[in-house]
mmCIF file of C-alpha atoms in Angstrom:
data_model
loop_
_atom_site.group_PDB
_atom_site.id
_atom_site.type_symbol
_atom_site.label_atom_id
_atom_site.label_comp_id
_atom_site.label_asym_id
_atom_site.label_seq_id
_atom_site.Cartn_x
_atom_site.Cartn_y
_atom_site.Cartn_z
ATOM 1 C CA MET D 130 -0.017 0.242 0.015
ATOM 2 C CA ARG D 131 1.071 3.291 -0.828
ATOM 3 C CA ARG D 132 1.905 5.170 1.837
ATOM 4 C CA THR D 133 1.522 9.462 2.271
ATOM 5 C CA GLU D 134 4.179 11.976 2.074
ATOM 6 C CA GLN D 135 2.250 14.964 3.398
ATOM 7 C CA ASN D 136 3.909 16.846 5.492
ATOM 8 C CA LYS D 137 2.787 14.925 9.792
ATOM 9 C CA GLY D 138 4.963 14.119 12.356
ATOM 10 C CA ARG D 139 8.270 14.904 13.632
ATOM 11 C CA VAL D 140 10.885 14.968 10.864
ATOM 12 C CA PHE D 141 14.548 14.664 12.173
ATOM 13 C CA LEU D 142 14.620 12.313 9.459
ATOM 14 C CA LEU D 143 15.354 15.358 7.306
ATOM 15 C CA THR D 144 18.421 15.855 9.060
ATOM 16 C CA PHE D 145 19.952 12.308 8.780
ATOM 17 C CA ALA D 146 19.720 12.312 5.292
ATOM 18 C CA LEU D 147 21.210 15.990 4.812
ATOM 19 C CA ALA D 148 24.244 15.225 7.735
ATOM 20 C CA ALA D 149 24.430 11.625 5.491
ATOM 21 C CA LEU D 150 25.206 13.554 2.367
ATOM 22 C CA LEU D 151 27.033 17.030 3.687
ATOM 23 C CA LEU D 152 28.980 14.723 5.898
ATOM 24 C CA SER D 153 30.195 12.379 2.466
ATOM 25 C CA LEU D 154 31.202 15.982 0.523
ATOM 26 C CA ILE D 155 32.382 18.069 3.253
ATOM 27 C CA MET D 156 34.629 15.912 5.775
ATOM 28 C CA VAL D 157 38.123 15.037 5.325
ATOM 29 C CA GLY D 158 40.343 11.997 5.170
ATOM 30 C CA THR D 159 41.098 9.620 8.338
ATOM 31 C CA VAL D 160 45.008 10.065 9.607
ATOM 32 C CA LEU D 161 46.433 8.451 12.439
ATOM 33 C CA ALA D 162 46.713 10.714 15.785
ATOM 34 C CA VAL D 163 45.730 10.814 19.212
ATOM 35 C CA GLN D 164 42.696 11.571 20.234
ATOM 36 C CA PRO D 165 39.618 10.173 22.588
ATOM 37 C CA THR D 166 37.645 7.183 21.409
ATOM 38 C CA MET D 167 34.336 7.895 19.932
ATOM 39 C CA PRO D 168 31.494 5.961 22.162
ATOM 40 C CA GLN D 169 31.108 3.747 19.513
ATOM 41 C CA ASN D 170 31.453 0.085 19.439
ATOM 42 C CA HIS D 171 33.432 -1.556 16.287
ATOM 43 C CA THR D 172 37.190 -2.642 16.301
ATOM 44 C CA ASP D 173 37.990 -1.084 12.521
ATOM 45 C CA GLU D 174 41.725 -0.401 11.751
ATOM 46 C CA LEU D 175 43.055 2.292 9.590
ATOM 47 C CA PRO D 176 44.624 1.509 6.600
ATOM 48 C CA ALA D 177 48.444 1.077 6.342
ATOM 49 C CA GLN D 178 49.185 3.244 3.829
ATOM 50 C CA GLU D 179 50.537 7.377 4.744
ATOM 51 C CA PRO D 180 48.135 9.164 3.406
ATOM 52 C CA SER D 181 49.009 11.450 0.795
ATOM 53 C CA TYR D 182 48.561 14.505 2.659
ATOM 54 C CA ARG D 183 47.833 15.199 6.342
ATOM 55 C CA PRO D 184 44.906 17.735 6.639
ATOM 56 C CA ALA D 185 45.364 20.545 8.838
ATOM 57 C CA ALA D 186 43.398 21.792 12.575
ATOM 58 C CA SER D 187 42.017 24.496 10.195
ATOM 59 C CA GLU D 188 40.069 22.633 7.918
ATOM 60 C CA SER D 189 38.067 20.969 10.866
ATOM 61 C CA LEU D 190 34.146 22.165 10.454
ATOM 62 C CA THR D 191 30.747 22.171 12.775
ATOM 63 C CA MET D 192 27.594 22.637 11.665
ATOM 64 C CA ALA D 193 23.955 22.801 13.028
ATOM 65 C CA ILE D 194 21.541 21.137 11.158
ATOM 66 C CA ILE D 195 17.452 21.804 11.997
ATOM 67 C CA GLY D 196 14.738 19.680 10.582
ATOM 68 C CA LYS D 197 11.923 21.801 10.662
ATOM 69 C CA ASN D 198 8.012 20.865 10.693
ATOM 70 C CA ALA D 199 4.873 22.021 8.582
ATOM 71 C CA SER D 200 4.545 24.781 10.111
ATOM 72 C CA GLY D 201 7.907 26.291 9.942
ATOM 73 C CA GLY D 202 9.140 25.129 13.658
ATOM 74 C CA ALA D 203 11.966 23.250 14.562
ATOM 75 C CA SER D 204 11.480 19.980 15.619
ATOM 76 C CA ASP D 205 15.336 18.234 15.755
ATOM 77 C CA PHE D 206 18.729 19.709 16.076
ATOM 78 C CA LEU D 207 21.804 17.805 14.841
ATOM 79 C CA LEU D 208 25.146 18.852 16.185
ATOM 80 C CA ILE D 209 27.912 17.880 14.061
ATOM 81 C CA ARG D 210 31.752 18.006 13.551
ATOM 82 C CA PHE D 211 33.910 17.221 10.919
ATOM 83 C CA ASN D 212 37.380 16.484 12.083
ATOM 84 C CA PRO D 213 39.797 16.131 9.405
ATOM 85 C CA GLN D 214 43.126 15.409 11.778
ATOM 86 C CA TYR D 215 41.742 12.942 14.117
ATOM 87 C CA GLY D 216 39.300 11.198 11.367
ATOM 88 C CA GLN D 217 36.485 10.692 13.469
ATOM 89 C CA VAL D 218 32.666 13.032 13.301
ATOM 90 C CA PRO D 219 31.321 13.304 16.484
ATOM 91 C CA LEU D 220 27.971 14.325 16.097
ATOM 92 C CA ALA D 221 25.217 14.975 19.057
ATOM 93 C CA VAL D 222 20.858 15.032 18.546
ATOM 94 C CA LEU D 223 19.302 17.361 20.713
ATOM 95 C CA PRO D 224 15.977 17.436 21.934
ATOM 96 C CA PRO D 225 13.967 20.612 21.139
ATOM 97 C CA GLU D 226 13.319 21.216 24.757
ATOM 98 C CA THR D 227 17.251 21.645 25.595
ATOM 99 C CA LEU D 228 18.069 25.153 27.447
ATOM 100 C CA VAL D 229 20.484 26.798 25.877
ATOM 101 C CA PRO D 230 21.501 31.033 26.104
ATOM 102 C CA TYR D 231 20.658 33.547 23.651
ATOM 103 C CA LYS D 232 20.360 37.094 23.976
ATOM 104 C CA GLY D 233 20.360 36.908 27.569
ATOM 105 C CA GLU D 234 18.088 34.600 28.147
ATOM 106 C CA THR D 235 17.310 31.390 28.475
ATOM 107 C CA MET D 236 14.901 29.352 26.321
ATOM 108 C CA THR D 237 14.916 26.205 24.100
ATOM 109 C CA LEU D 238 16.613 25.258 21.174
ATOM 110 C CA ALA D 239 13.041 25.703 18.969
ATOM 111 C CA ARG D 240 12.891 28.816 20.917
ATOM 112 C CA ALA D 241 15.956 30.083 19.991
ATOM 113 C CA TRP D 242 15.428 28.751 16.405
ATOM 114 C CA ALA D 243 11.609 30.798 16.227
ATOM 115 C CA ARG D 244 13.224 34.400 17.618
ATOM 116 C CA GLY D 245 16.594 33.878 15.608
ATOM 117 C CA GLY D 246 16.661 31.164 12.607
ATOM 118 C CA GLY D 247 19.938 29.401 12.062
ATOM 119 C CA ASN D 248 21.965 32.052 12.944
ATOM 120 C CA GLY D 249 20.652 31.772 16.282
ATOM 121 C CA VAL D 250 21.098 27.967 16.808
ATOM 122 C CA LYS D 251 24.825 28.320 15.866
ATOM 123 C CA GLN D 252 25.145 31.417 18.410
ATOM 124 C CA ALA D 253 23.044 29.218 21.086
ATOM 125 C CA LEU D 254 24.846 26.281 20.800
ATOM 126 C CA SER D 255 28.487 28.422 20.258
ATOM 127 C CA GLU D 256 27.473 29.755 24.165
ATOM 128 C CA ARG D 257 25.912 26.489 25.788
ATOM 129 C CA PHE D 258 28.969 24.634 24.797
ATOM 130 C CA GLY D 259 32.178 27.081 24.593
ATOM 131 C CA ILE D 260 32.356 26.197 21.159
ATOM 132 C CA THR D 261 32.419 27.541 17.269
ATOM 133 C CA VAL D 262 29.630 26.573 15.478
ATOM 134 C CA ASP D 263 31.220 27.562 11.817
ATOM 135 C CA ARG D 264 27.557 26.761 9.698
ATOM 136 C CA TYR D 265 23.838 25.999 9.859
ATOM 137 C CA ALA D 266 21.332 23.952 7.089
ATOM 138 C CA ALA D 267 18.076 23.599 7.852
ATOM 139 C CA LEU D 268 15.418 22.072 5.844
ATOM 140 C CA SER D 269 11.526 20.791 5.706
ATOM 141 C CA ARG D 270 10.170 17.132 4.902
ATOM 142 C CA ASP D 271 9.334 17.906 1.683
ATOM 143 C CA ILE D 272 12.556 19.285 0.584
ATOM 144 C CA PHE D 273 14.042 15.804 1.895
ATOM 145 C CA ILE D 274 11.184 13.900 -0.383
ATOM 146 C CA ARG D 275 13.475 15.335 -3.489
ATOM 147 C CA ILE D 276 16.479 14.513 -2.273
ATOM 148 C CA ALA D 277 15.755 10.289 -0.567
ATOM 149 C CA ASP D 278 16.782 9.022 -3.988
ATOM 150 C CA LYS D 279 20.004 10.768 -3.389
ATOM 151 C CA THR D 280 21.046 8.912 -0.195
ATOM 152 C CA GLY D 281 21.905 5.436 0.486
ATOM 153 C CA SER D 282 19.375 3.004 2.572
ATOM 154 C CA VAL D 283 21.438 2.121 6.129
ATOM 155 C CA VAL D 284 21.214 -1.296 7.930
ATOM 156 C CA PHE D 285 20.153 -0.406 11.591
ATOM 157 C CA GLU D 286 19.074 -2.306 14.626
ATOM 158 C CA MET D 287 15.693 -1.667 16.089
ATOM 159 C CA PRO D 288 15.530 -1.968 19.710
ATOM 160 C CA TYR D 289 11.585 -2.503 19.728
ATOM 161 C CA ALA D 290 8.974 -2.475 16.939
ATOM 162 C CA VAL D 291 7.137 0.642 15.514
ATOM 163 C CA SER D 292 4.093 1.070 14.753
ATOM 164 C CA TYR D 293 1.303 3.435 14.284
ATOM 165 C CA HIS D 294 -2.028 4.653 12.153
ATOM 166 C CA SER D 295 -1.486 7.782 9.688
ATOM 167 C CA ASP D 296 -4.061 9.157 7.226
ATOM 168 C CA GLY D 297 -5.596 5.801 6.777
ATOM 169 C CA TYR D 298 -2.302 3.903 6.037
ATOM 170 C CA ASP D 299 -1.229 1.110 8.919
ATOM 171 C CA ILE D 300 2.314 1.595 9.050
ATOM 172 C CA ASN D 301 4.239 -1.078 10.450
ATOM 173 C CA ILE D 302 8.234 -1.317 11.295
ATOM 174 C CA PRO D 303 9.402 -4.726 13.154
ATOM 175 C CA ALA D 304 12.203 -4.866 16.000
ATOM 176 C CA GLY D 305 15.639 -6.319 14.806
ATOM 177 C CA ARG D 306 18.219 -5.916 11.982
ATOM 178 C CA ARG D 307 16.132 -3.502 9.495
ATOM 179 C CA ARG D 308 17.713 -2.128 5.870
ATOM 180 C CA LEU D 309 15.534 1.328 6.084
ATOM 181 C CA ASP D 310 15.061 3.241 3.096
ATOM 182 C CA GLY D 311 14.646 7.158 2.732
ATOM 183 C CA ARG D 312 10.437 6.038 3.007
ATOM 184 C CA ASP D 313 10.946 3.396 6.463
ATOM 185 C CA VAL D 314 12.799 6.002 8.304
ATOM 186 C CA ALA D 315 10.252 8.999 6.869
ATOM 187 C CA ASP D 316 7.661 6.592 8.662
ATOM 188 C CA LEU D 317 9.720 6.109 11.576
ATOM 189 C CA PHE D 318 10.322 9.036 12.553
ATOM 190 C CA ALA D 319 7.263 10.708 11.832
ATOM 191 C CA ALA D 320 5.959 7.994 14.478
ATOM 192 C CA PRO D 321 3.333 10.455 17.110
ATOM 193 C CA SER D 322 5.166 8.613 19.684
ATOM 194 C CA LEU D 323 8.510 6.369 20.385
ATOM 195 C CA GLU D 324 9.627 4.679 23.413
ATOM 196 C CA GLY D 325 10.853 6.901 26.059
ATOM 197 C CA GLY D 326 11.125 10.524 26.569
ATOM 198 C CA PRO D 327 13.080 13.221 24.278
ATOM 199 C CA VAL D 328 16.541 12.102 25.767
ATOM 200 C CA GLU D 329 15.840 8.244 24.861
ATOM 201 C CA ARG D 330 14.510 9.610 21.700
ATOM 202 C CA ALA D 331 17.569 11.521 20.765
ATOM 203 C CA ALA D 332 19.765 8.844 21.952
ATOM 204 C CA LEU D 333 17.992 6.858 19.199
ATOM 205 C CA LEU D 334 18.474 9.514 16.447
ATOM 206 C CA GLY D 335 21.884 10.277 17.157
ATOM 207 C CA GLU D 336 22.701 6.109 16.729
ATOM 208 C CA LEU D 337 20.589 5.970 13.514
ATOM 209 C CA THR D 338 22.321 8.888 12.614
ATOM 210 C CA ALA D 339 25.810 7.737 12.706
ATOM 211 C CA ALA D 340 25.181 4.845 10.882
ATOM 212 C CA ILE D 341 23.594 6.395 8.241
ATOM 213 C CA VAL D 342 26.988 8.735 7.923
ATOM 214 C CA ASN D 343 29.133 5.462 8.403
ATOM 215 C CA GLN D 344 27.641 3.385 5.494
ATOM 216 C CA ASN D 345 27.000 6.527 2.913
ATOM 217 C CA ILE D 346 30.702 7.409 2.828
ATOM 218 C CA ASP D 347 31.028 6.796 -0.874
ATOM 219 C CA SER D 348 29.096 9.989 -1.731
ATOM 220 C CA ALA D 349 32.448 11.675 -0.888
ATOM 221 C CA GLY D 350 33.903 10.772 -4.872
ATOM 222 C CA LYS D 351 34.845 13.447 -6.840
ATOM 223 C CA ASP D 352 32.440 11.879 -9.240
ATOM 224 C CA VAL D 353 29.492 12.804 -7.038
ATOM 225 C CA SER D 354 29.464 14.799 -4.703
ATOM 226 C CA PRO D 355 29.373 18.502 -6.311
ATOM 227 C CA GLY D 356 26.679 17.195 -8.144
ATOM 228 C CA LEU D 357 25.207 16.466 -4.868
ATOM 229 C CA PHE D 358 26.416 19.385 -2.708
ATOM 230 C CA LYS D 359 24.763 21.702 -5.689
ATOM 231 C CA PHE D 360 21.413 19.888 -6.181
ATOM 232 C CA ILE D 361 21.488 20.231 -1.771
ATOM 233 C CA VAL D 362 22.605 23.511 -1.247
ATOM 234 C CA ASN D 363 20.337 25.226 -3.740
ATOM 235 C CA LEU D 364 17.664 23.001 -1.632
ATOM 236 C CA VAL D 365 17.964 23.832 1.947
ATOM 237 C CA ASP D 366 18.396 27.162 4.099
ATOM 238 C CA THR D 367 21.815 27.696 4.695
ATOM 239 C CA ASP D 368 24.861 29.550 4.719
ATOM 240 C CA LEU D 369 27.521 26.372 3.840
ATOM 241 C CA SER D 370 28.988 28.341 0.268
ATOM 242 C CA TYR D 371 29.931 26.116 -2.554
ATOM 243 C CA VAL D 372 33.806 27.041 -1.523
ATOM 244 C CA ASP D 373 33.356 25.559 2.392
ATOM 245 C CA PHE D 374 33.113 22.024 0.033
ATOM 246 C CA GLU D 375 35.796 23.322 -2.789
ATOM 247 C CA LEU D 376 38.578 24.064 -0.243
ATOM 248 C CA ARG D 377 37.639 19.497 1.117
ATOM 249 C CA ARG D 378 37.211 18.545 -1.893
ATOM 250 C CA ASP D 379 40.166 16.442 -2.376
ATOM 251 C CA ALA D 380 39.831 15.081 1.258
ATOM 252 C CA ALA D 381 36.237 14.207 0.482
ATOM 253 C CA ASP D 382 37.597 11.953 -2.346
ATOM 254 C CA PHE D 383 39.876 10.714 -0.539
ATOM 255 C CA LEU D 384 37.282 9.735 2.329
ATOM 256 C CA SER D 385 34.930 8.044 -0.342
ATOM 257 C CA GLN D 386 38.088 5.383 -0.629
ATOM 258 C CA LEU D 387 38.420 4.309 3.232
ATOM 259 C CA GLY D 388 36.201 1.224 2.815
ATOM 260 C CA ASP D 389 34.185 0.355 5.849
ATOM 261 C CA ILE D 390 36.220 2.517 8.419
ATOM 262 C CA SER D 391 33.331 4.041 10.967
ATOM 263 C CA VAL D 392 34.364 7.422 11.333
ATOM 264 C CA ALA D 393 30.969 9.028 13.203
ATOM 265 C CA GLY D 394 29.984 8.327 16.561
ATOM 266 C CA SER D 395 26.759 10.126 18.803
ATOM 267 C CA LEU D 396 27.181 10.913 22.628
ATOM 268 C CA ALA D 397 23.661 10.599 23.175
ATOM 269 C CA PRO D 398 22.490 13.612 25.764
ATOM 270 C CA ALA D 399 22.416 13.235 29.201
ATOM 271 C CA GLY D 400 21.072 16.055 31.601
ATOM 272 C CA THR D 401 17.318 16.680 33.573
ATOM 273 C CA LEU D 402 13.835 16.989 31.833
ATOM 274 C CA MET D 403 12.188 19.166 33.730
ATOM 275 C CA SER D 404 8.723 17.584 35.347
ATOM 276 C CA ASP D 405 6.670 19.893 32.929
ATOM 277 C CA SER D 406 8.321 17.999 30.158
ATOM 278 C CA LEU D 407 9.012 21.122 28.580
ATOM 279 C CA SER D 408 12.836 21.744 28.998
ATOM 280 C CA PHE D 409 15.834 19.643 29.008
ATOM 281 C CA GLU D 410 18.761 21.058 30.965
ATOM 282 C CA LEU D 411 21.849 19.365 30.015
ATOM 283 C CA SER D 412 24.456 18.275 32.903
ATOM 284 C CA GLU D 413 27.692 20.032 32.960
ATOM 285 C CA ASP D 414 29.667 16.929 32.504
ATOM 286 C CA TYR D 415 27.990 16.642 29.217
ATOM 287 C CA VAL D 416 28.476 19.650 28.470
ATOM 288 C CA SER D 417 32.390 18.955 28.862
ATOM 289 C CA THR D 418 31.800 15.582 26.930
ATOM 290 C CA VAL D 419 30.475 18.348 23.706
ATOM 291 C CA ARG D 420 33.043 20.028 24.237
ATOM 292 C CA LYS D 421 36.520 17.961 24.071
ATOM 293 C CA TYR D 422 35.097 16.424 20.966
ATOM 294 C CA PHE D 423 34.170 19.325 19.253
ATOM 295 C CA GLY D 424 37.179 21.587 20.202
ATOM 296 C CA ALA D 425 36.815 24.385 22.065
ATOM 297 C CA SER D 426 36.111 28.157 20.762
ATOM 298 C CA SER D 427 39.852 30.781 20.989
#
């Protein structure tokens, strides 16, 4: 049965597609360096051959990616960093209820988006974590539908089954190891409810985001990435430029040839969900962890 493409429910799925593609286009080659181990379970080793160049710290880039709902509000937030000199892509999925400072006030990320758009989100996240967020990108479900065919599927271990009814259609995603295409992921994250609260939801989304990134690295090749980059940037609200991509193009091509090495890892949010469930205060330990992987601002 054909499933609806209407704007419904939460749209974190949109950030998945953009993250997978932009990661492939922007992040640079893996090199041997000393850095804390990312919180992910894999035993991949770096290739034995010496890379033809060593990326500099100046090539790092941190982005905030925002999923917009049908009314233009923000549903979910992805903070992601391209760490070329360490061969890592740390990422953090944050609930929209996350409290941040913005223009002398404390408010949720969703409110910061409503007040200041993408630049407001960059400023708020930079101040909360003590890092520099360089760029932002925001997109809606309608735009995702246009780019869904440009990204690959993902194999993911569903911890539980998700079933619901929407617009006359039954949506069923079984538990267990599944291969999810773009529509499957869309249905999953349009679900009216998932197990646990916003923090547990963000942790699951982070794991899925990392899996999508790691399984779609081949989009970074020179023969593919320029066209993908232009296609996406022309569709989304972003301050990312072609210059940002061009400066990292050779490195992105190198990355696409690394094979099965996993570079992305998720930092699951930790903190306190307030009693009204309308706001979430990050723990200082978590803030320190993010700062460690994303680099403290100078």
